[in-house]
PDB file of C-alpha atoms in Angstrom:
ATOM      1  CA  ASN A   1     -37.943 -85.015 -56.125  1.00  0.00           C
ATOM      2  CA  ASN A   2     -37.939 -83.625 -51.999  1.00  0.00           C
ATOM      3  CA  TYR A   3     -36.277 -85.982 -49.763  1.00  0.00           C
ATOM      4  CA  TRP A   4     -36.811 -85.573 -46.158  1.00  0.00           C
ATOM      5  CA  VAL A   5     -34.861 -84.690 -42.941  1.00  0.00           C
ATOM      6  CA  GLY A   6     -36.707 -86.111 -39.940  1.00  0.00           C
ATOM      7  CA  ASN A   7     -39.812 -85.873 -40.523  1.00  0.00           C
ATOM      8  CA  ALA A   8     -39.581 -82.874 -42.472  1.00  0.00           C
ATOM      9  CA  PRO A   9     -38.478 -82.953 -46.105  1.00  0.00           C
ATOM     10  CA  VAL A  10     -35.908 -80.872 -47.690  1.00  0.00           C
ATOM     11  CA  LEU A  11     -37.674 -78.604 -49.724  1.00  0.00           C
ATOM     12  CA  ALA A  12     -35.247 -77.709 -52.785  1.00  0.00           C
ATOM     13  CA  PRO A  13     -33.608 -80.798 -54.548  1.00  0.00           C
ATOM     14  CA  ALA A  14     -29.897 -81.188 -53.448  1.00  0.00           C
ATOM     15  CA  LYS A  15     -27.604 -79.619 -56.046  1.00  0.00           C
ATOM     16  CA  PRO A  16     -24.496 -81.242 -57.234  1.00  0.00           C
ATOM     17  CA  ASN A  17     -21.765 -81.194 -54.616  1.00  0.00           C
ATOM     18  CA  ASN A  18     -18.274 -82.356 -55.822  1.00  0.00           C
ATOM     19  CA  LEU A  19     -17.093 -81.397 -52.197  1.00  0.00           C
ATOM     20  CA  PHE A  20     -18.523 -85.265 -51.445  1.00  0.00           C
ATOM     21  CA  SER A  21     -16.785 -87.707 -52.667  1.00  0.00           C
ATOM     22  CA  PRO A  22     -18.749 -91.247 -54.260  1.00  0.00           C
ATOM     23  CA  ASP A  23     -18.216 -92.932 -50.415  1.00  0.00           C
ATOM     24  CA  SER A  24     -19.347 -89.568 -48.213  1.00  0.00           C
ATOM     25  CA  LYS A  25     -22.492 -89.544 -51.186  1.00  0.00           C
ATOM     26  CA  GLN A  26     -23.284 -92.966 -50.417  1.00  0.00           C
ATOM     27  CA  GLU A  27     -23.384 -92.217 -46.720  1.00  0.00           C
ATOM     28  CA  LEU A  28     -25.626 -89.329 -47.143  1.00  0.00           C
ATOM     29  CA  GLN A  29     -28.326 -91.531 -48.951  1.00  0.00           C
ATOM     30  CA  VAL A  30     -27.940 -93.893 -46.131  1.00  0.00           C
ATOM     31  CA  CYS A  31     -28.274 -91.339 -43.640  1.00  0.00           C
ATOM     32  CA  ARG A  32     -31.133 -89.403 -45.005  1.00  0.00           C
ATOM     33  CA  LYS A  33     -32.341 -93.261 -45.454  1.00  0.00           C
ATOM     34  CA  THR A  34     -32.067 -93.570 -41.395  1.00  0.00           C
ATOM     35  CA  ILE A  35     -33.906 -90.917 -40.852  1.00  0.00           C
ATOM     36  CA  SER A  36     -36.641 -90.881 -42.977  1.00  0.00           C
ATOM     37  CA  SER A  37     -37.687 -94.062 -41.312  1.00  0.00           C
ATOM     38  CA  THR A  38     -37.563 -92.887 -38.197  1.00  0.00           C
ATOM     39  CA  SER A  39     -41.175 -92.297 -36.623  1.00  0.00           C
ATOM     40  CA  SER A  40     -42.079 -89.176 -34.488  1.00  0.00           C
ATOM     41  CA  SER A  41     -42.150 -91.099 -31.348  1.00  0.00           C
ATOM     42  CA  SER A  42     -38.678 -92.402 -32.034  1.00  0.00           C
ATOM     43  CA  LEU A  43     -37.143 -89.422 -33.757  1.00  0.00           C
ATOM     44  CA  PHE A  44     -35.059 -88.308 -30.081  1.00  0.00           C
ATOM     45  CA  ILE A  45     -33.539 -91.605 -29.788  1.00  0.00           C
ATOM     46  CA  SER A  46     -32.707 -91.497 -33.081  1.00  0.00           C
ATOM     47  CA  ILE A  47     -30.159 -88.557 -32.904  1.00  0.00           C
ATOM     48  CA  LEU A  48     -27.068 -90.043 -31.864  1.00  0.00           C
ATOM     49  CA  ASP A  49     -27.135 -92.374 -34.605  1.00  0.00           C
ATOM     50  CA  PHE A  50     -27.967 -89.409 -37.187  1.00  0.00           C
ATOM     51  CA  TYR A  51     -24.554 -88.508 -35.994  1.00  0.00           C
ATOM     52  CA  ALA A  52     -22.920 -91.390 -36.300  1.00  0.00           C
ATOM     53  CA  VAL A  53     -23.905 -91.308 -39.886  1.00  0.00           C
ATOM     54  CA  CYS A  54     -23.342 -87.889 -40.620  1.00  0.00           C
ATOM     55  CA  SER A  55     -20.406 -87.588 -39.296  1.00  0.00           C
ATOM     56  CA  SER A  56     -18.193 -88.988 -41.982  1.00  0.00           C
ATOM     57  CA  ILE A  57     -20.278 -86.448 -44.299  1.00  0.00           C
ATOM     58  CA  PHE A  58     -18.689 -83.499 -42.658  1.00  0.00           C
ATOM     59  CA  ALA A  59     -15.381 -85.034 -42.081  1.00  0.00           C
ATOM     60  CA  HIS A  60     -15.046 -85.473 -45.929  1.00  0.00           C
ATOM     61  CA  THR A  61     -16.480 -81.861 -45.718  1.00  0.00           C
ATOM     62  CA  LEU A  62     -13.612 -80.602 -43.412  1.00  0.00           C
ATOM     63  CA  ARG A  63     -11.062 -81.928 -45.546  1.00  0.00           C
ATOM     64  CA  THR A  64     -11.341 -79.779 -48.245  1.00  0.00           C
ATOM     65  CA  GLN A  65     -12.292 -76.727 -46.064  1.00  0.00           C
ATOM     66  CA  GLU A  66      -9.617 -76.685 -43.749  1.00  0.00           C
ATOM     67  CA  HIS A  67     -10.722 -73.070 -42.749  1.00  0.00           C
ATOM     68  CA  LEU A  68     -13.802 -74.058 -40.952  1.00  0.00           C
ATOM     69  CA  LYS A  69     -13.605 -75.947 -37.810  1.00  0.00           C
ATOM     70  CA  THR A  70     -16.997 -78.216 -36.825  1.00  0.00           C
ATOM     71  CA  TYR A  71     -17.560 -79.226 -33.375  1.00  0.00           C
ATOM     72  CA  PHE A  72     -20.285 -81.805 -32.134  1.00  0.00           C
ATOM     73  CA  GLY A  73     -21.690 -80.469 -29.198  1.00  0.00           C
ATOM     74  CA  VAL A  74     -20.490 -76.981 -26.906  1.00  0.00           C
ATOM     75  CA  SER A  75     -19.101 -79.336 -24.869  1.00  0.00           C
ATOM     76  CA  SER A  76     -16.340 -80.448 -28.011  1.00  0.00           C
ATOM     77  CA  PHE A  77     -15.908 -76.896 -28.334  1.00  0.00           C
ATOM     78  CA  LYS A  78     -12.262 -75.855 -28.138  1.00  0.00           C
ATOM     79  CA  GLY A  79     -12.154 -71.995 -26.549  1.00  0.00           C
ATOM     80  CA  VAL A  80     -10.836 -69.513 -28.860  1.00  0.00           C
ATOM     81  CA  GLY A  81      -9.679 -66.131 -28.460  1.00  0.00           C
ATOM     82  CA  LYS A  82     -12.358 -63.430 -28.028  1.00  0.00           C
ATOM     83  CA  PRO A  83     -15.592 -65.535 -30.236  1.00  0.00           C
ATOM     84  CA  ILE A  84     -17.318 -63.488 -31.942  1.00  0.00           C
ATOM     85  CA  LEU A  85     -20.694 -65.815 -31.705  1.00  0.00           C
ATOM     86  CA  THR A  86     -23.878 -65.849 -33.824  1.00  0.00           C
ATOM     87  CA  THR A  87     -26.589 -68.251 -33.542  1.00  0.00           C
ATOM     88  CA  GLY A  88     -29.524 -69.938 -34.580  1.00  0.00           C
ATOM     89  CA  THR A  89     -30.721 -72.538 -37.305  1.00  0.00           C
ATOM     90  CA  PHE A  90     -29.623 -70.636 -40.316  1.00  0.00           C
ATOM     91  CA  ASP A  91     -31.225 -73.126 -42.703  1.00  0.00           C
ATOM     92  CA  GLY A  92     -30.903 -71.423 -46.318  1.00  0.00           C
ATOM     93  CA  VAL A  93     -28.060 -69.264 -45.361  1.00  0.00           C
ATOM     94  CA  HIS A  94     -30.177 -66.834 -47.280  1.00  0.00           C
ATOM     95  CA  ILE A  95     -28.936 -63.422 -47.292  1.00  0.00           C
ATOM     96  CA  GLY A  96     -30.229 -62.265 -43.875  1.00  0.00           C
ATOM     97  CA  HIS A  97     -28.395 -64.523 -42.813  1.00  0.00           C
ATOM     98  CA  ARG A  98     -25.566 -63.605 -44.720  1.00  0.00           C
ATOM     99  CA  HIS A  99     -26.047 -59.659 -43.514  1.00  0.00           C
ATOM    100  CA  ILE A 100     -25.314 -61.520 -39.986  1.00  0.00           C
ATOM    101  CA  ILE A 101     -22.358 -63.163 -40.765  1.00  0.00           C
ATOM    102  CA  ASN A 102     -20.662 -60.387 -42.767  1.00  0.00           C
ATOM    103  CA  ARG A 103     -21.036 -58.295 -39.324  1.00  0.00           C
ATOM    104  CA  ILE A 104     -19.654 -60.689 -37.233  1.00  0.00           C
ATOM    105  CA  LYS A 105     -16.761 -61.253 -39.715  1.00  0.00           C
ATOM    106  CA  GLN A 106     -16.273 -57.617 -39.704  1.00  0.00           C
ATOM    107  CA  LEU A 107     -16.019 -57.124 -35.922  1.00  0.00           C
ATOM    108  CA  THR A 108     -13.561 -60.268 -36.116  1.00  0.00           C
ATOM    109  CA  ASP A 109     -11.205 -58.174 -38.217  1.00  0.00           C
ATOM    110  CA  GLU A 110     -11.869 -55.198 -35.858  1.00  0.00           C
ATOM    111  CA  ILE A 111     -10.972 -56.627 -32.613  1.00  0.00           C
ATOM    112  CA  GLY A 112      -8.668 -59.748 -33.770  1.00  0.00           C
ATOM    113  CA  GLY A 113     -11.186 -62.450 -33.017  1.00  0.00           C
ATOM    114  CA  GLU A 114     -12.505 -65.522 -34.732  1.00  0.00           C
ATOM    115  CA  THR A 115     -16.268 -66.290 -36.034  1.00  0.00           C
ATOM    116  CA  VAL A 116     -18.138 -68.456 -34.048  1.00  0.00           C
ATOM    117  CA  LEU A 117     -21.395 -70.002 -35.236  1.00  0.00           C
ATOM    118  CA  LEU A 118     -24.062 -72.103 -33.319  1.00  0.00           C
ATOM    119  CA  THR A 119     -26.457 -74.348 -34.498  1.00  0.00           C
ATOM    120  CA  PHE A 120     -29.087 -77.237 -33.504  1.00  0.00           C
ATOM    121  CA  GLU A 121     -29.457 -80.659 -35.187  1.00  0.00           C
ATOM    122  CA  PRO A 122     -32.564 -81.388 -35.392  1.00  0.00           C
ATOM    123  CA  HIS A 123     -34.144 -78.300 -36.527  1.00  0.00           C
ATOM    124  CA  PRO A 124     -35.984 -77.225 -33.337  1.00  0.00           C
ATOM    125  CA  ARG A 125     -39.626 -77.189 -34.868  1.00  0.00           C
ATOM    126  CA  MET A 126     -39.179 -81.053 -35.761  1.00  0.00           C
ATOM    127  CA  VAL A 127     -38.936 -81.484 -31.795  1.00  0.00           C
ATOM    128  CA  LEU A 128     -41.196 -79.662 -30.377  1.00  0.00           C
ATOM    129  CA  PHE A 129     -43.722 -80.207 -33.094  1.00  0.00           C
ATOM    130  CA  PRO A 130     -42.956 -83.671 -34.356  1.00  0.00           C
ATOM    131  CA  ASP A 131     -46.280 -84.096 -36.267  1.00  0.00           C
ATOM    132  CA  ASP A 132     -46.063 -80.876 -37.382  1.00  0.00           C
ATOM    133  CA  HIS A 133     -45.025 -81.813 -40.960  1.00  0.00           C
ATOM    134  CA  ASP A 134     -45.447 -78.592 -42.767  1.00  0.00           C
ATOM    135  CA  LEU A 135     -41.895 -77.634 -41.662  1.00  0.00           C
ATOM    136  CA  LYS A 136     -39.498 -78.025 -45.313  1.00  0.00           C
ATOM    137  CA  LEU A 137     -36.226 -77.449 -45.232  1.00  0.00           C
ATOM    138  CA  LEU A 138     -34.060 -75.358 -47.652  1.00  0.00           C
ATOM    139  CA  ASN A 139     -30.655 -77.506 -46.520  1.00  0.00           C
ATOM    140  CA  THR A 140     -29.300 -80.658 -45.527  1.00  0.00           C
ATOM    141  CA  PRO A 141     -27.282 -80.379 -42.697  1.00  0.00           C
ATOM    142  CA  ALA A 142     -23.665 -81.261 -44.843  1.00  0.00           C
ATOM    143  CA  GLU A 143     -25.216 -78.650 -47.329  1.00  0.00           C
ATOM    144  CA  LYS A 144     -25.978 -75.926 -45.052  1.00  0.00           C
ATOM    145  CA  GLN A 145     -22.109 -76.834 -43.268  1.00  0.00           C
ATOM    146  CA  GLU A 146     -21.013 -76.183 -46.818  1.00  0.00           C
ATOM    147  CA  GLN A 147     -22.262 -72.858 -47.426  1.00  0.00           C
ATOM    148  CA  LEU A 148     -21.636 -71.474 -43.822  1.00  0.00           C
ATOM    149  CA  ALA A 149     -17.616 -72.401 -45.031  1.00  0.00           C
ATOM    150  CA  LYS A 150     -18.223 -71.122 -47.591  1.00  0.00           C
ATOM    151  CA  ALA A 151     -19.265 -67.561 -46.285  1.00  0.00           C
ATOM    152  CA  GLY A 152     -16.348 -67.135 -43.942  1.00  0.00           C
ATOM    153  CA  ILE A 153     -17.608 -68.940 -40.809  1.00  0.00           C
ATOM    154  CA  GLU A 154     -14.057 -70.628 -38.659  1.00  0.00           C
ATOM    155  CA  HIS A 155     -16.208 -71.959 -36.396  1.00  0.00           C
ATOM    156  CA  LEU A 156     -19.246 -74.507 -36.494  1.00  0.00           C
ATOM    157  CA  VAL A 157     -20.466 -75.669 -32.976  1.00  0.00           C
ATOM    158  CA  ILE A 158     -23.641 -77.892 -34.071  1.00  0.00           C
ATOM    159  CA  HIS A 159     -25.076 -78.965 -30.709  1.00  0.00           C
ATOM    160  CA  PRO A 160     -28.196 -81.708 -30.572  1.00  0.00           C
ATOM    161  CA  PHE A 161     -31.289 -79.955 -29.769  1.00  0.00           C
ATOM    162  CA  THR A 162     -33.475 -82.407 -27.861  1.00  0.00           C
ATOM    163  CA  ARG A 163     -36.408 -81.968 -25.129  1.00  0.00           C
ATOM    164  CA  GLU A 164     -34.647 -81.803 -22.481  1.00  0.00           C
ATOM    165  CA  PHE A 165     -32.333 -79.206 -23.760  1.00  0.00           C
ATOM    166  CA  SER A 166     -35.884 -77.145 -24.893  1.00  0.00           C
ATOM    167  CA  LYS A 167     -37.092 -76.971 -21.380  1.00  0.00           C
ATOM    168  CA  LYS A 168     -33.516 -74.733 -20.229  1.00  0.00           C
ATOM    169  CA  SER A 169     -34.634 -71.302 -19.135  1.00  0.00           C
ATOM    170  CA  ALA A 170     -33.112 -68.309 -20.763  1.00  0.00           C
ATOM    171  CA  MET A 171     -30.302 -68.180 -18.012  1.00  0.00           C
ATOM    172  CA  GLU A 172     -29.556 -71.272 -17.811  1.00  0.00           C
ATOM    173  CA  TYR A 173     -29.373 -71.351 -21.744  1.00  0.00           C
ATOM    174  CA  VAL A 174     -26.801 -68.377 -22.322  1.00  0.00           C
ATOM    175  CA  ARG A 175     -25.022 -69.327 -18.947  1.00  0.00           C
ATOM    176  CA  GLU A 176     -24.679 -73.260 -19.776  1.00  0.00           C
ATOM    177  CA  LEU A 177     -25.052 -73.484 -23.281  1.00  0.00           C
ATOM    178  CA  LEU A 178     -22.954 -69.816 -24.294  1.00  0.00           C
ATOM    179  CA  VAL A 179     -20.931 -68.525 -21.574  1.00  0.00           C
ATOM    180  CA  ASP A 180     -19.469 -71.989 -20.106  1.00  0.00           C
ATOM    181  CA  GLY A 181     -19.737 -73.708 -23.366  1.00  0.00           C
ATOM    182  CA  ILE A 182     -18.116 -70.916 -25.801  1.00  0.00           C
ATOM    183  CA  ALA A 183     -17.072 -67.622 -23.625  1.00  0.00           C
ATOM    184  CA  PRO A 184     -18.341 -65.609 -26.443  1.00  0.00           C
ATOM    185  CA  TYR A 185     -16.444 -62.095 -26.098  1.00  0.00           C
ATOM    186  CA  ARG A 186     -19.432 -60.133 -28.745  1.00  0.00           C
ATOM    187  CA  ILE A 187     -23.241 -62.002 -29.109  1.00  0.00           C
ATOM    188  CA  VAL A 188     -24.711 -60.791 -32.720  1.00  0.00           C
ATOM    189  CA  VAL A 189     -28.193 -62.265 -33.002  1.00  0.00           C
ATOM    190  CA  GLY A 190     -30.961 -61.012 -35.667  1.00  0.00           C
ATOM    191  CA  TYR A 191     -34.012 -58.341 -35.048  1.00  0.00           C
ATOM    192  CA  ASP A 192     -36.311 -61.710 -34.235  1.00  0.00           C
ATOM    193  CA  HIS A 193     -34.156 -63.990 -31.845  1.00  0.00           C
ATOM    194  CA  HIS A 194     -35.588 -65.737 -28.952  1.00  0.00           C
ATOM    195  CA  PHE A 195     -34.206 -68.003 -27.075  1.00  0.00           C
ATOM    196  CA  GLY A 196     -34.465 -70.691 -23.281  1.00  0.00           C
ATOM    197  CA  LYS A 197     -37.744 -72.723 -23.086  1.00  0.00           C
ATOM    198  CA  ASN A 198     -41.199 -71.135 -24.431  1.00  0.00           C
ATOM    199  CA  ARG A 199     -38.860 -68.629 -26.431  1.00  0.00           C
ATOM    200  CA  GLU A 200     -38.949 -66.197 -23.035  1.00  0.00           C
ATOM    201  CA  GLY A 201     -35.572 -64.865 -23.768  1.00  0.00           C
ATOM    202  CA  ASP A 202     -35.103 -61.827 -26.571  1.00  0.00           C
ATOM    203  CA  PHE A 203     -32.892 -59.348 -27.472  1.00  0.00           C
ATOM    204  CA  SER A 204     -33.613 -57.464 -24.351  1.00  0.00           C
ATOM    205  CA  LEU A 205     -32.774 -60.067 -21.861  1.00  0.00           C
ATOM    206  CA  LEU A 206     -29.714 -61.036 -23.415  1.00  0.00           C
ATOM    207  CA  GLN A 207     -28.357 -57.320 -23.053  1.00  0.00           C
ATOM    208  CA  GLU A 208     -29.072 -58.002 -19.593  1.00  0.00           C
ATOM    209  CA  TYR A 209     -27.302 -61.120 -19.746  1.00  0.00           C
ATOM    210  CA  GLY A 210     -24.204 -59.586 -21.015  1.00  0.00           C
ATOM    211  CA  GLU A 211     -23.928 -56.284 -18.851  1.00  0.00           C
ATOM    212  CA  MET A 212     -24.330 -59.135 -16.144  1.00  0.00           C
ATOM    213  CA  LEU A 213     -21.817 -62.191 -17.512  1.00  0.00           C
ATOM    214  CA  GLY A 214     -19.363 -60.164 -19.134  1.00  0.00           C
ATOM    215  CA  PHE A 215     -19.954 -60.482 -23.211  1.00  0.00           C
ATOM    216  CA  GLY A 216     -21.161 -57.604 -25.203  1.00  0.00           C
ATOM    217  CA  VAL A 217     -24.559 -58.091 -27.484  1.00  0.00           C
ATOM    218  CA  GLU A 218     -25.782 -56.728 -30.547  1.00  0.00           C
ATOM    219  CA  GLU A 219     -28.705 -56.613 -32.752  1.00  0.00           C
ATOM    220  CA  ILE A 220     -28.892 -56.695 -36.946  1.00  0.00           C
ATOM    221  CA  PRO A 221     -31.932 -54.867 -37.725  1.00  0.00           C
ATOM    222  CA  ALA A 222     -34.771 -56.802 -40.332  1.00  0.00           C
ATOM    223  CA  GLN A 223     -32.854 -57.077 -43.714  1.00  0.00           C
ATOM    224  CA  MET A 224     -35.609 -55.551 -46.021  1.00  0.00           C
ATOM    225  CA  ILE A 225     -35.834 -56.712 -49.919  1.00  0.00           C
ATOM    226  CA  ASP A 226     -38.379 -54.852 -51.814  1.00  0.00           C
ATOM    227  CA  GLU A 227     -39.733 -54.357 -48.546  1.00  0.00           C
ATOM    228  CA  VAL A 228     -39.929 -57.816 -47.588  1.00  0.00           C
ATOM    229  CA  ASN A 229     -38.638 -59.160 -44.491  1.00  0.00           C
ATOM    230  CA  VAL A 230     -36.212 -61.949 -45.466  1.00  0.00           C
ATOM    231  CA  SER A 231     -36.632 -65.331 -43.835  1.00  0.00           C
ATOM    232  CA  SER A 232     -36.394 -68.858 -44.010  1.00  0.00           C
ATOM    233  CA  THR A 233     -39.492 -69.195 -43.765  1.00  0.00           C
ATOM    234  CA  LYS A 234     -40.668 -66.904 -46.684  1.00  0.00           C
ATOM    235  CA  ILE A 235     -38.358 -68.403 -48.799  1.00  0.00           C
ATOM    236  CA  ARG A 236     -39.577 -71.630 -48.161  1.00  0.00           C
ATOM    237  CA  LYS A 237     -43.373 -70.429 -48.976  1.00  0.00           C
ATOM    238  CA  ALA A 238     -42.101 -68.870 -52.057  1.00  0.00           C
ATOM    239  CA  LEU A 239     -40.246 -72.008 -53.188  1.00  0.00           C
ATOM    240  CA  GLU A 240     -43.505 -73.728 -52.724  1.00  0.00           C
ATOM    241  CA  LYS A 241     -45.738 -71.308 -54.963  1.00  0.00           C
ATOM    242  CA  GLY A 242     -42.862 -71.446 -57.722  1.00  0.00           C
ATOM    243  CA  ASP A 243     -41.868 -67.519 -57.241  1.00  0.00           C
ATOM    244  CA  LEU A 244     -38.480 -67.918 -57.564  1.00  0.00           C
ATOM    245  CA  ALA A 245     -37.808 -63.857 -58.219  1.00  0.00           C
TER     246      ALA A 245
END
């Protein structure tokens, strides 16, 4: 019962979703068929088509969850006062992700800011390793958006991930995407967060850039459950094995 987003199957079947109208449900099917029919070599060309089809799905969701504002690309982001930012793929929006989300919500309450989450489509691994079919996504983009809205995110920025984008250095990524695009007051990341070409940037480097460019940085340590780090990869493996405990 798996379905596909690009060259990656979504591992768990989609749950019935009352947020989608009959029209948008039909559009979701068109979106899936469009992406699944795309070969690896032409995946990058299909990104614009992907957003054109899926934007109506997100638009319907926005009408039902008015507190979440969605922006396609950082260039469309409208600046807010004291953005508290986190960034990542957030596939599955699991308990580890929610720990980060809860922290940025706590910070916004303390300083009077607003929560901002920056994520990427397609999944970076789909672009960097188009012939690797081991990646199995936990959510469709629309399902992820719904979960983030329920978790209390106020601003969702969906930025296209391309080969060209992946070649940006850590400094280019921080200066051009984060600082110039979002102007964060503080950035909160998970313990294993990396960024920039070849994942060269880490938390220590982000701290240096924060001091240089004027934003605060905070790291959330590994969230442990029964002494097992929570991650989307481990959830995927558990689902493959049928281990739902």
